[in-house]
Amino acid sequence: MPSMVFAGLNIVTATVSPSDVNFMPSSWPPAPDFPICISTEGEITARYGDNEWDLTPWAGFVLKLNFGESKRKKSGDISPENSEIFKRIVAFWIYGPNPCREIRTLVSQYENFRQVFTYCTKNNIVATDLYRFPKVIESFSKVVWPSQARHLIVLLHTLWERREHSGVYILDAKGIAELQSKIPAHEKSQTAYIPPRIWLYQLSRLRDFLEDFRSNLGALEACAEYCLQAYALNAGSVGAACSQQLTKYNLPFVSLSNPALKSKLFSGHQFGPFYITAENFGILDLLEKWCGDVRHNGVTILSQYFSMASNIGKAYLLNFTLMRIDETSSLRSDCLVIEKDKITKEDIYLLRGSTNKTVEDDEACWITSPSSNMAIEVMNSVSKFRTRCASFNSNISLTEEDKQNPFLALRAYEPWRRSTRFDTAPDIRCHELHYSMFLSRYPRLFDTNELKIQEGDLAGALLITPTLSPAKYAVGKIWPLAWHQLRRTGAVNMSASGIVSDPSVQYQLKHASRAMTRYYGNGYYHLNANLNQEAQAEYIRAMYESVARSFSALNTSTFVSPHGEKRKDQILNLVSAKDHNKLVKAAKDGAIGYREILLGACANPMPCPYGGIDYVGRCGGGDGKPPCLDLLIDKGKKQQILKLRDVLQKRSRDAEDGSPFHISIKYQLQAVESVLDVIKNS
């Protein structure tokens, strides 16, 4: 029996109890035939002695941990001796003290440690002897993934401390210290912020696709149902059509020139080439617009179009939330919730779902835009049809929730899909398609010329993320779209007062930014919903960075103090404008402040009792006192200030002499004239 400190299987998605055969091994290391993973149907998918553990039932997507010869060339092989050691370590993470609770944690640790075993195998060393080879440790330090080095050191140290329980370790304390000293420092870079022009372009194309789908929703659903019944007729029943692949001799949609149609073996009803069916339902031009040649691809293009709708729907939702891509995959058809704010009385649109980041967030919510309803409507149409096809499949057992409230994004279950698998249940999620792969997978979606980086794009991106790699981000290169960029860009757009000045960006965000800013920033307690904490943290980080960036930008000659350069230097010298991290920390500590106001910027970190956003009398010294010490006038706003003067002069003529309103306008006019004099003389 393993030591009493062993906790037993604790992966939350494994849903095991102490009486289950895979809860705890009876010996250590476990016997080769000990079952590691068992599906809900009772099938053993991984035994300890296997060179590949299939942990798909725990992961919810196809997941196999390989301990031997790799199927991927770049991954490297592991020798049999090292394979046994590696399996014992991973089993220790599953069953030992403080075992992994999340499958993603286990996978992260596995992937981090695998580089140790492939490197030792490459150098003909048993991993447990690595501590005896300081030269190999030194050479290994040069190939360790820099971003994972710190985590690897922690894992090695924990294994060393618990060597008496696991019976194995890789490096002792001296070896770990040696490796740590040789690993180069990792320079962390923030996720890139998508420039407004490129962000707007990709969003507009996603929206065009969804609007086209929704405009043709009835025709698409009718065509899909017609095709399903055609397959059912040739297969003998709709169940047979959805449960097995038809042969080429009974396919309903076959080209008239296809030899199979003229064969004596052909036994099916013939509905003609699919493009004729598509034309009859009025969707031929639609499919060719987004997917290409219908005549060449046949009915499979309908599956391609439906899968494209699911992926584009997820991309659209990511543009208007702070979700991760895997979190959008957990959304079900009833995810959209509309709450009435008790204080403002406005409708707040929420997406409710689960997040794998923390156990507590199984019912997390994300603020979103009302326009997200369009994406959900499109995705629901595809999901409803695919769930219906899956319900006819005798190889799949659907839960009641899968039938009544299916996932928004599902793999293809229709009989004409290209996949030959007919037994994959909906809870086994598809591998996520990287956003950058949209360019090759959906070549008609984006124009690569529109995604090429222009000088203004690069300047804006570097302002937000100065550490961008010149190798990837340069004028003329295609912007490398990534899912997390959408999250980062959304957070910055919400919080970056004055940074994102493109009017069209503001227009696109008008439905989402105000509510998201308020509720992620400080007003979330008004809602009954449990807002996702990671999304809130992402927004808050961007908020403080926005203050730091804006404060740093005050150092340019565009901003002047009405009290002269000496006062401006006093404001800006609180923290070195070149040290971004110190500026962020100062923003968090409240040592610096930045608020965009009508006349420029206010550097007062404390709330202003006089306004400044819609009243400038005190800011510019229109009440007879000197201008505010924290005011920095933005010379770039001269035209706006001139327009403000025109508005104030008009209101002054309409106001009653001597009234409080007239006096207020008088003070503001005097302040504006004073500010214009400063701009003129600077």
XYZ file of C-alpha atoms in Angstrom:
682
model
C 0.000 0.000 0.000
C 1.216 3.544 -0.695
C 2.168 5.775 2.219
C -0.573 7.250 4.405
C 0.304 10.668 3.006
C -1.076 9.616 -0.374
C -4.409 11.359 -0.945
C -5.790 9.323 -3.845
C -7.308 10.409 -7.136
C -8.585 13.980 -6.799
C -9.120 15.178 -10.396
C -12.471 16.944 -10.099
C -13.723 15.752 -13.486
C -12.931 12.093 -12.646
C -15.899 11.941 -10.207
C -14.510 8.980 -8.248
C -15.054 7.735 -4.694
C -12.662 5.807 -2.374
C -14.397 2.554 -3.294
C -13.554 2.870 -7.017
C -10.790 0.620 -8.336
C -8.788 3.540 -9.739
C -9.018 5.700 -6.606
C -5.748 4.435 -5.090
C -3.173 1.848 -6.250
C -2.532 -1.044 -3.837
C 1.229 -0.873 -4.381
C 3.837 1.713 -5.250
C 4.745 2.071 -8.002
C 1.387 0.820 -9.295
C 1.134 -2.533 -11.063
C 1.256 -2.315 -14.888
C -2.416 -3.327 -15.197
C -3.637 -0.792 -12.591
C -6.448 1.308 -14.191
C -5.638 5.016 -14.171
C -8.628 6.410 -16.086
C -12.107 4.903 -16.398
C -14.894 6.462 -18.469
C -18.412 6.971 -17.131
C -19.433 3.903 -19.179
C -16.908 1.803 -17.248
C -14.326 1.505 -20.041
C -10.680 1.566 -18.905
C -8.956 4.051 -21.211
C -5.538 4.115 -19.499
C -3.552 1.600 -17.450
C -0.347 2.434 -15.598
C 1.789 0.226 -17.857
C 0.542 1.788 -21.106
C 3.000 3.908 -23.070
C 0.134 6.268 -23.824
C -2.523 7.247 -21.293
C -5.867 8.217 -22.793
C -7.301 10.743 -20.313
C -10.044 11.987 -22.618
C -12.867 11.154 -20.127
C -11.249 13.500 -17.595
C -10.355 16.269 -20.038
C -13.585 16.641 -22.018
C -11.504 16.695 -25.208
C -9.160 14.173 -26.810
C -6.158 14.001 -24.475
C -3.400 11.404 -24.583
C -0.183 11.584 -22.539
C 2.647 9.882 -24.395
C 5.519 8.312 -22.426
C 7.424 6.591 -25.234
C 8.044 7.154 -28.907
C 6.444 10.414 -29.952
C 4.027 10.626 -32.849
C 5.129 14.219 -33.346
C 8.610 14.761 -34.791
C 9.368 17.857 -32.713
C 8.326 16.288 -29.393
C 11.194 13.789 -29.132
C 11.213 10.163 -27.969
C 11.587 8.791 -24.445
C 13.557 5.616 -23.751
C 11.888 2.668 -21.916
C 13.962 3.343 -18.749
C 12.995 7.011 -18.699
C 9.400 6.153 -19.585
C 9.024 4.130 -16.358
C 10.399 6.993 -14.273
C 8.189 9.542 -16.017
C 5.046 7.446 -15.506
C 5.820 7.084 -11.798
C 6.174 10.870 -11.430
C 2.917 11.628 -13.252
C 1.123 8.953 -11.194
C 2.573 10.586 -8.062
C 1.040 13.891 -9.164
C -2.303 12.111 -9.494
C -2.276 10.062 -6.276
C 0.381 11.497 -3.957
C 0.243 14.294 -1.356
C -1.618 17.372 -2.623
C -2.597 15.696 -5.906
C -3.645 17.683 -8.971
C -7.279 18.748 -8.914
C -7.481 20.209 -12.405
C -6.682 18.192 -15.526
C -5.105 21.277 -17.118
C -2.662 21.474 -14.182
C -1.670 17.852 -14.704
C -1.180 18.424 -18.441
C 0.897 21.554 -17.793
C 3.189 19.658 -15.405
C 3.438 16.719 -17.811
C 4.412 18.955 -20.734
C 6.924 20.858 -18.600
C 8.620 17.663 -17.366
C 8.570 15.906 -20.732
C 11.409 18.126 -21.958
C 13.592 16.692 -19.180
C 13.024 13.093 -20.285
C 13.401 13.712 -24.022
C 16.669 15.585 -23.373
C 18.019 12.822 -21.141
C 17.024 10.207 -23.729
C 18.748 12.228 -26.449
C 21.954 12.254 -24.345
C 21.667 8.541 -23.394
C 21.163 9.336 -19.710
C 18.646 7.874 -17.269
C 16.843 10.917 -15.838
C 17.469 9.908 -12.207
C 21.220 10.091 -12.921
C 21.077 13.603 -14.345
C 22.465 15.118 -11.124
C 25.738 13.276 -11.814
C 26.281 15.123 -15.106
C 26.820 18.870 -14.482
C 27.818 19.470 -18.129
C 24.503 18.004 -19.312
C 22.648 20.127 -16.743
C 24.388 23.189 -18.142
C 23.552 22.305 -21.732
C 19.953 21.506 -20.738
C 19.616 24.965 -19.165
C 20.067 26.469 -22.637
C 17.110 24.574 -24.148
C 14.631 24.828 -21.239
C 11.498 26.725 -22.276
C 12.216 30.180 -20.775
C 8.553 30.852 -20.011
C 8.274 27.559 -18.085
C 11.680 27.561 -16.365
C 10.446 28.897 -13.041
C 7.633 26.343 -12.916
C 10.073 23.531 -13.790
C 12.380 24.501 -10.908
C 9.439 24.369 -8.480
C 8.378 20.924 -9.750
C 11.931 19.577 -9.458
C 12.261 20.957 -5.927
C 8.900 19.507 -4.807
C 9.872 16.117 -6.206
C 13.207 16.274 -4.342
C 11.468 17.146 -1.064
C 9.005 14.245 -1.453
C 11.511 11.678 -2.720
C 10.859 9.374 0.248
C 7.209 9.071 -0.734
C 7.574 8.936 -4.522
C 10.743 6.857 -4.479
C 12.237 8.903 -7.283
C 13.742 12.318 -8.030
C 15.588 13.952 -10.926
C 17.911 16.533 -9.364
C 19.059 17.048 -5.785
C 19.223 20.479 -4.153
C 22.698 21.161 -5.566
C 21.644 20.139 -9.086
C 18.494 22.298 -8.942
C 20.562 25.293 -7.797
C 23.014 24.662 -10.657
C 20.197 24.507 -13.221
C 18.573 27.648 -11.790
C 21.841 29.591 -12.023
C 22.361 28.662 -15.681
C 18.844 29.362 -17.012
C 18.732 32.751 -18.774
C 16.370 35.337 -17.312
C 13.002 35.264 -19.028
C 11.805 38.599 -20.337
C 8.067 38.528 -20.059
C 6.109 40.205 -22.804
C 2.504 41.240 -22.598
C -0.051 39.969 -25.042
C -0.256 42.278 -28.040
C -2.988 44.894 -28.304
C -4.706 44.821 -31.700
C -4.573 48.274 -33.363
C -8.007 49.890 -33.846
C -8.013 49.636 -37.655
C -7.203 45.926 -37.690
C -9.494 45.199 -34.728
C -12.361 46.921 -36.500
C -11.708 45.086 -39.760
C -11.717 41.597 -38.266
C -14.815 42.433 -36.221
C -16.675 43.794 -39.258
C -15.936 40.630 -41.246
C -17.149 38.401 -38.424
C -20.306 40.467 -38.226
C -20.838 40.322 -42.022
C -20.698 36.538 -41.894
C -23.144 36.304 -38.975
C -25.570 38.761 -40.571
C -25.511 36.752 -43.810
C -26.212 33.546 -41.915
C -29.030 35.087 -39.915
C -30.596 36.613 -43.041
C -30.708 33.152 -44.625
C -31.495 31.241 -41.431
C -34.790 29.744 -42.621
C -33.384 28.608 -45.970
C -30.291 27.068 -44.332
C -32.344 25.128 -41.790
C -34.762 23.914 -44.477
C -31.908 22.816 -46.740
C -30.176 20.942 -43.905
C -33.420 19.133 -43.050
C -33.977 18.243 -46.722
C -30.457 16.770 -46.930
C -30.988 14.784 -43.706
C -34.165 13.217 -45.081
C -32.379 12.415 -48.378
C -29.659 10.536 -46.480
C -32.302 8.806 -44.333
C -34.093 7.604 -47.451
C -30.942 6.032 -48.912
C -29.722 4.619 -45.577
C -33.085 3.076 -44.710
C -33.741 5.298 -41.687
C -32.543 8.555 -40.171
C -30.899 6.562 -37.376
C -28.868 4.511 -39.850
C -27.911 7.665 -41.758
C -26.551 9.347 -38.607
C -24.862 6.230 -37.191
C -22.805 4.971 -40.114
C -21.087 6.163 -43.259
C -22.904 5.524 -46.518
C -21.030 3.893 -49.376
C -20.480 5.672 -52.653
C -23.250 3.525 -54.140
C -26.054 5.002 -52.028
C -25.053 8.628 -51.555
C -28.019 10.873 -52.403
C -26.053 13.809 -53.873
C -23.809 12.551 -56.657
C -22.562 14.330 -59.759
C -24.217 13.088 -62.942
C -20.758 12.299 -64.333
C -19.811 10.137 -61.335
C -19.143 6.516 -62.456
C -20.744 5.180 -59.251
C -24.122 6.513 -60.413
C -23.967 4.340 -63.548
C -22.796 1.226 -61.697
C -25.151 -1.722 -61.196
C -24.202 -1.568 -57.515
C -25.831 1.856 -57.079
C -28.918 1.300 -54.940
C -29.819 4.756 -53.663
C -32.244 7.428 -54.714
C -30.576 10.169 -56.731
C -31.145 13.826 -55.840
C -28.635 15.234 -58.308
C -25.554 17.335 -57.552
C -25.796 19.261 -54.289
C -25.233 22.635 -55.932
C -28.659 22.248 -57.596
C -30.250 21.664 -54.183
C -28.392 24.687 -52.787
C -29.632 26.773 -55.717
C -33.208 25.585 -55.159
C -33.061 26.723 -51.526
C -31.481 30.042 -52.503
C -28.185 29.539 -50.633
C -25.789 28.710 -53.489
C -24.342 32.238 -53.705
C -24.112 32.415 -49.907
C -22.081 29.190 -49.651
C -19.803 30.181 -52.517
C -19.269 33.641 -51.013
C -17.876 32.232 -47.751
C -16.732 28.674 -48.525
C -15.764 28.409 -52.170
C -16.686 26.068 -55.020
C -19.927 24.231 -54.126
C -19.819 22.174 -57.319
C -16.450 20.698 -56.395
C -17.057 20.185 -52.649
C -20.628 18.945 -52.781
C -22.824 18.639 -49.700
C -19.822 18.535 -47.328
C -19.555 22.286 -47.855
C -22.743 22.660 -45.785
C -20.941 21.088 -42.819
C -17.980 23.356 -43.432
C -20.263 26.398 -43.435
C -21.980 25.309 -40.207
C -18.638 24.699 -38.434
C -17.446 28.060 -39.716
C -20.529 29.659 -38.154
C -19.736 28.087 -34.786
C -16.115 29.257 -34.818
C -16.960 32.738 -36.052
C -19.675 32.993 -33.415
C -17.109 32.232 -30.711
C -14.696 34.777 -32.184
C -17.430 37.433 -32.169
C -18.282 36.718 -28.524
C -14.609 37.022 -27.585
C -14.535 40.498 -29.118
C -17.243 41.670 -26.730
C -16.309 39.855 -23.540
C -13.127 39.162 -21.592
C -13.526 35.403 -22.001
C -10.905 32.831 -22.923
C -11.470 30.679 -25.993
C -11.993 27.500 -23.958
C -14.577 29.323 -21.862
C -16.635 30.120 -24.956
C -16.599 26.397 -25.747
C -18.263 25.663 -22.402
C -21.239 27.910 -23.196
C -24.607 26.227 -23.676
C -27.654 27.404 -25.582
C -29.195 29.208 -22.592
C -26.010 31.155 -21.780
C -27.392 34.629 -22.543
C -28.922 36.266 -19.477
C -30.358 39.776 -19.313
C -30.462 41.395 -15.873
C -31.978 44.690 -14.882
C -29.585 46.862 -12.916
C -31.305 47.827 -9.673
C -29.612 51.224 -9.580
C -29.418 52.405 -13.200
C -32.468 50.396 -14.394
C -30.666 49.534 -17.641
C -30.447 46.063 -19.185
C -27.137 44.295 -18.584
C -26.296 41.468 -20.999
C -24.407 38.560 -19.467
C -22.992 35.290 -20.731
C -23.250 32.579 -18.111
C -20.962 29.578 -18.288
C -18.183 27.682 -16.578
C -14.485 28.424 -16.469
C -11.734 25.878 -15.929
C -9.576 28.432 -14.178
C -11.110 27.995 -10.721
C -13.561 25.510 -9.271
C -15.629 28.337 -7.795
C -16.383 29.749 -11.245
C -18.564 26.924 -12.562
C -21.382 29.469 -12.878
C -19.333 32.514 -13.818
C -20.691 35.437 -15.827
C -19.149 37.809 -18.322
C -20.568 41.191 -19.315
C -21.210 41.390 -23.050
C -22.792 43.528 -25.751
C -26.442 43.218 -26.834
C -25.117 42.419 -30.328
C -23.789 39.105 -28.941
C -27.362 37.882 -29.245
C -26.863 37.636 -33.026
C -23.881 35.283 -32.644
C -25.758 33.146 -30.130
C -28.793 32.937 -32.425
C -26.600 31.676 -35.301
C -24.693 29.224 -33.116
C -27.917 27.934 -31.590
C -29.315 27.167 -35.036
C -26.288 24.997 -35.880
C -26.199 23.423 -32.408
C -29.907 22.536 -32.481
C -29.568 20.745 -35.836
C -26.403 18.896 -34.862
C -27.900 17.816 -31.544
C -30.885 16.423 -33.423
C -28.565 14.405 -35.672
C -26.608 13.155 -32.644
C -29.848 12.063 -30.958
C -30.472 9.666 -33.871
C -26.958 8.197 -33.553
C -27.075 4.767 -31.899
C -23.355 5.066 -30.998
C -23.884 8.074 -28.743
C -25.727 8.390 -25.444
C -26.867 11.972 -24.928
C -27.605 13.300 -21.460
C -30.852 15.120 -20.856
C -28.884 18.372 -20.611
C -27.245 17.682 -23.982
C -30.706 17.359 -25.513
C -32.453 20.240 -23.785
C -29.568 22.660 -23.392
C -26.772 21.658 -25.802
C -23.361 23.256 -26.114
C -23.415 26.277 -28.416
C -20.464 24.920 -30.405
C -20.625 21.259 -31.427
C -18.665 19.047 -33.816
C -20.467 17.870 -36.942
C -22.980 15.013 -36.449
C -24.763 15.333 -39.789
C -24.430 12.280 -42.114
C -22.443 14.206 -44.768
C -19.685 15.357 -42.440
C -16.128 14.634 -43.503
C -15.124 12.933 -40.236
C -15.404 9.122 -40.217
C -15.893 9.009 -36.418
C -19.495 8.302 -35.382
C -19.058 7.694 -31.647
C -17.698 10.941 -30.155
C -20.074 12.334 -27.525
C -20.727 16.095 -27.158
C -18.883 16.273 -23.821
C -15.643 15.434 -25.660
C -14.897 18.931 -26.831
C -13.174 19.751 -30.112
C -9.622 21.052 -30.102
C -9.731 24.810 -30.445
C -8.774 26.314 -33.763
C -6.159 29.048 -33.301
C -7.392 32.419 -34.481
C -4.394 32.764 -36.797
C -5.526 29.562 -38.557
C -8.702 31.288 -39.735
C -6.627 32.730 -42.592
C -5.888 29.298 -44.063
C -9.037 27.462 -42.928
C -11.421 30.196 -44.096
C -9.580 31.991 -46.933
C -12.666 33.996 -47.944
C -13.186 35.516 -44.499
C -10.278 37.970 -44.224
C -8.389 39.943 -46.875
C -4.721 39.597 -45.887
C -3.984 43.039 -47.345
C -6.324 44.558 -44.756
C -4.463 42.703 -41.999
C -1.047 43.992 -43.066
C 0.492 46.284 -40.465
C 0.685 49.954 -41.409
C 2.856 52.582 -39.721
C -0.050 53.969 -37.698
C -1.040 50.455 -36.599
C 2.449 49.708 -35.318
C 2.740 53.026 -33.515
C -0.542 52.432 -31.694
C 0.342 48.844 -30.832
C 3.773 49.826 -29.455
C 2.189 52.541 -27.339
C 0.152 49.889 -25.536
C 2.723 47.054 -25.662
C 6.271 48.425 -26.082
C 7.852 44.940 -25.933
C 6.444 43.637 -29.242
C 8.909 41.528 -31.190
C 10.132 43.332 -34.356
C 10.386 39.922 -36.054
C 6.615 39.412 -35.775
C 5.281 42.951 -35.644
C 6.650 45.111 -38.456
C 5.186 47.322 -41.172
C 4.099 45.172 -44.107
C 3.723 41.956 -42.108
C 0.316 40.351 -41.551
C -0.905 40.944 -38.005
C -0.648 37.562 -36.182
C -4.142 37.264 -34.752
C -4.475 35.323 -31.482
C -7.392 34.616 -29.160
C -5.913 36.209 -26.063
C -5.245 39.391 -28.027
C -9.018 39.877 -28.195
C -9.216 39.646 -24.404
C -6.322 42.024 -23.927
C -7.650 44.477 -26.529
C -11.101 44.479 -24.957
C -9.672 45.265 -21.532
C -7.533 48.108 -22.894
C -10.353 49.588 -24.976
C -12.583 49.687 -21.926
C -10.059 51.300 -19.624
C -7.798 53.386 -21.860
C -9.347 56.806 -21.514
C -8.213 58.832 -24.507
C -5.842 56.141 -25.830
C -8.320 54.597 -28.250
C -9.515 57.734 -29.965
C -10.701 56.265 -33.266
C -14.371 57.316 -33.405
C -15.406 54.119 -35.128
C -13.898 52.013 -32.346
C -15.857 54.003 -29.827
C -18.966 53.468 -31.941
C -18.441 49.709 -32.060
C -17.898 49.597 -28.299
C -20.754 51.883 -27.343
C -23.031 49.016 -26.337
C -20.429 47.230 -24.240
C -17.725 49.476 -22.860
C -19.764 51.573 -20.433
C -21.423 48.652 -18.699
C -18.284 46.521 -18.765
C -16.140 49.319 -17.374
C -18.574 50.046 -14.568
C -19.196 46.483 -13.496
C -15.696 45.115 -13.881
C -14.178 48.237 -12.377
C -16.254 48.910 -9.277
C -19.964 48.333 -9.693
C -20.209 44.574 -10.079
C -21.809 44.201 -6.673
C -25.028 45.661 -8.098
C -25.636 42.427 -10.003
C -26.886 39.137 -8.665
C -24.504 37.373 -11.051
C -21.114 35.969 -10.087
C -18.862 37.884 -12.473
C -15.773 36.011 -13.590
C -12.869 37.035 -11.366
C -10.189 36.496 -14.004
C -11.997 38.812 -16.422
C -12.297 41.436 -13.712
C -8.578 41.076 -12.909
C -7.691 41.484 -16.602
C -9.699 44.698 -16.770
C -8.188 46.086 -13.547
C -4.637 45.342 -14.754
C -5.368 47.180 -17.994
C -6.927 50.049 -16.050
C -3.801 50.687 -13.974
C -1.553 50.252 -17.016
C -3.723 52.781 -18.830
C -3.170 55.303 -16.037
C 0.578 54.622 -16.212
C 0.717 54.992 -20.006
C -1.365 58.164 -19.958
C 0.740 59.652 -17.175
C 3.888 58.827 -19.115
C 2.441 60.495 -22.232
C 2.112 63.770 -20.291
C 5.887 64.132 -20.623
C 5.549 65.224 -24.265
C 5.568 68.860 -25.358
C 1.851 68.582 -26.188
C 0.993 69.069 -22.512
C 1.779 72.329 -20.699
C 1.067 73.596 -17.217
C -0.534 77.032 -16.802
C 2.032 77.481 -13.996
C 5.026 76.855 -16.251
C 7.535 74.091 -16.947
C 8.726 73.909 -13.336
C 5.266 72.842 -12.140
C 4.979 70.295 -14.970
C 8.323 68.814 -13.937
C 7.117 68.592 -10.335
C 4.076 66.576 -11.448
C 5.993 64.221 -13.718
C 9.043 63.654 -11.530
C 7.055 61.701 -8.955
C 8.093 58.589 -10.828
C 10.463 58.137 -13.780
C 8.325 58.155 -16.909
C 10.643 55.552 -18.447
C 9.979 52.945 -15.782
C 6.637 51.443 -16.758
C 6.481 48.944 -13.869
C 7.053 51.677 -11.313
C 4.374 53.781 -12.948
C 1.888 50.893 -12.777
C 2.731 50.340 -9.113
C 2.353 54.073 -8.427
C -1.037 54.017 -10.129
C -2.146 51.096 -7.950
C -0.849 52.860 -4.828
C -2.684 56.053 -5.783
C 0.576 58.045 -6.005
C -0.189 59.208 -9.539
C -3.425 59.972 -11.291
C -4.648 60.624 -14.795
C -8.069 61.739 -15.917
C -8.846 63.113 -19.336
C -10.796 66.354 -19.000
C -12.091 69.000 -21.410
C -8.950 71.130 -21.160
C -6.423 68.282 -21.209
C -5.472 66.089 -18.270
C -5.876 66.144 -14.523
C -2.940 64.621 -12.596
C -4.680 64.704 -9.231
C -5.003 61.119 -7.914
C -7.802 62.192 -5.559
C -11.442 62.864 -6.546
C -11.997 66.469 -7.657
C -14.825 68.328 -5.868
C -15.152 70.825 -8.753
C -15.813 68.501 -11.665
C -13.428 69.043 -14.552
C -15.203 66.608 -16.810
C -18.120 68.920 -17.608
C -17.153 72.109 -15.681
C -13.892 73.983 -16.307
C -14.387 77.124 -14.256
C -12.118 76.032 -11.403
C -9.638 74.087 -13.588
C -8.666 77.109 -15.694
C -8.930 79.686 -12.927
C -12.047 81.408 -14.227
C -13.301 82.160 -10.681
C -10.565 84.702 -10.037
C -8.186 82.244 -8.379
C -5.081 80.765 -10.060
C -5.658 77.722 -12.297
C -5.605 74.292 -10.669
C -2.081 73.092 -9.824
C -2.858 69.596 -11.198
C -4.007 70.812 -14.623
C -1.943 70.018 -17.707
C -3.375 71.685 -20.803
C -3.435 69.592 -23.987
C -2.480 71.837 -26.922
C -3.871 69.191 -29.264
C -7.344 70.018 -27.958
C -7.277 73.616 -29.125
C -10.095 73.128 -31.651
C -12.274 71.399 -29.048
C -11.632 74.227 -26.595
C -12.568 76.792 -29.252
C -15.837 74.909 -29.866
C -16.444 74.896 -26.102
C -16.005 78.678 -26.067
C -18.621 79.023 -28.840
C -21.095 76.886 -26.903
C -20.497 78.819 -23.678
C -20.922 82.181 -25.438
C -24.264 81.060 -26.893
C -25.461 79.846 -23.499
C -24.306 83.092 -21.889
C -26.563 85.118 -24.225
C -29.561 82.946 -23.290
C -28.910 82.935 -19.529
C -30.542 85.424 -17.163
C -28.085 88.097 -15.971
C -26.953 87.581 -12.384
C -28.391 84.070 -12.147
C -26.190 81.223 -10.768
C -26.227 79.676 -14.256
C -24.970 82.940 -15.829
C -22.190 83.285 -13.238
C -21.121 79.671 -13.818
C -20.861 80.239 -17.588
C -18.941 83.481 -16.986
C -16.365 81.659 -14.867
C -15.993 78.961 -17.497
C -15.557 81.479 -20.325
C -12.822 83.252 -18.377
C -11.126 79.889 -17.756
C -11.283 78.955 -21.448
C -9.799 82.325 -22.506
C -7.005 81.857 -19.975
C -6.235 78.366 -21.303
C -6.223 79.597 -24.923
C -3.705 82.285 -23.937
C -1.430 79.613 -22.428
C -1.651 77.534 -25.635
C -0.911 80.625 -27.766
C 2.152 81.584 -25.725
C 3.610 78.094 -25.267
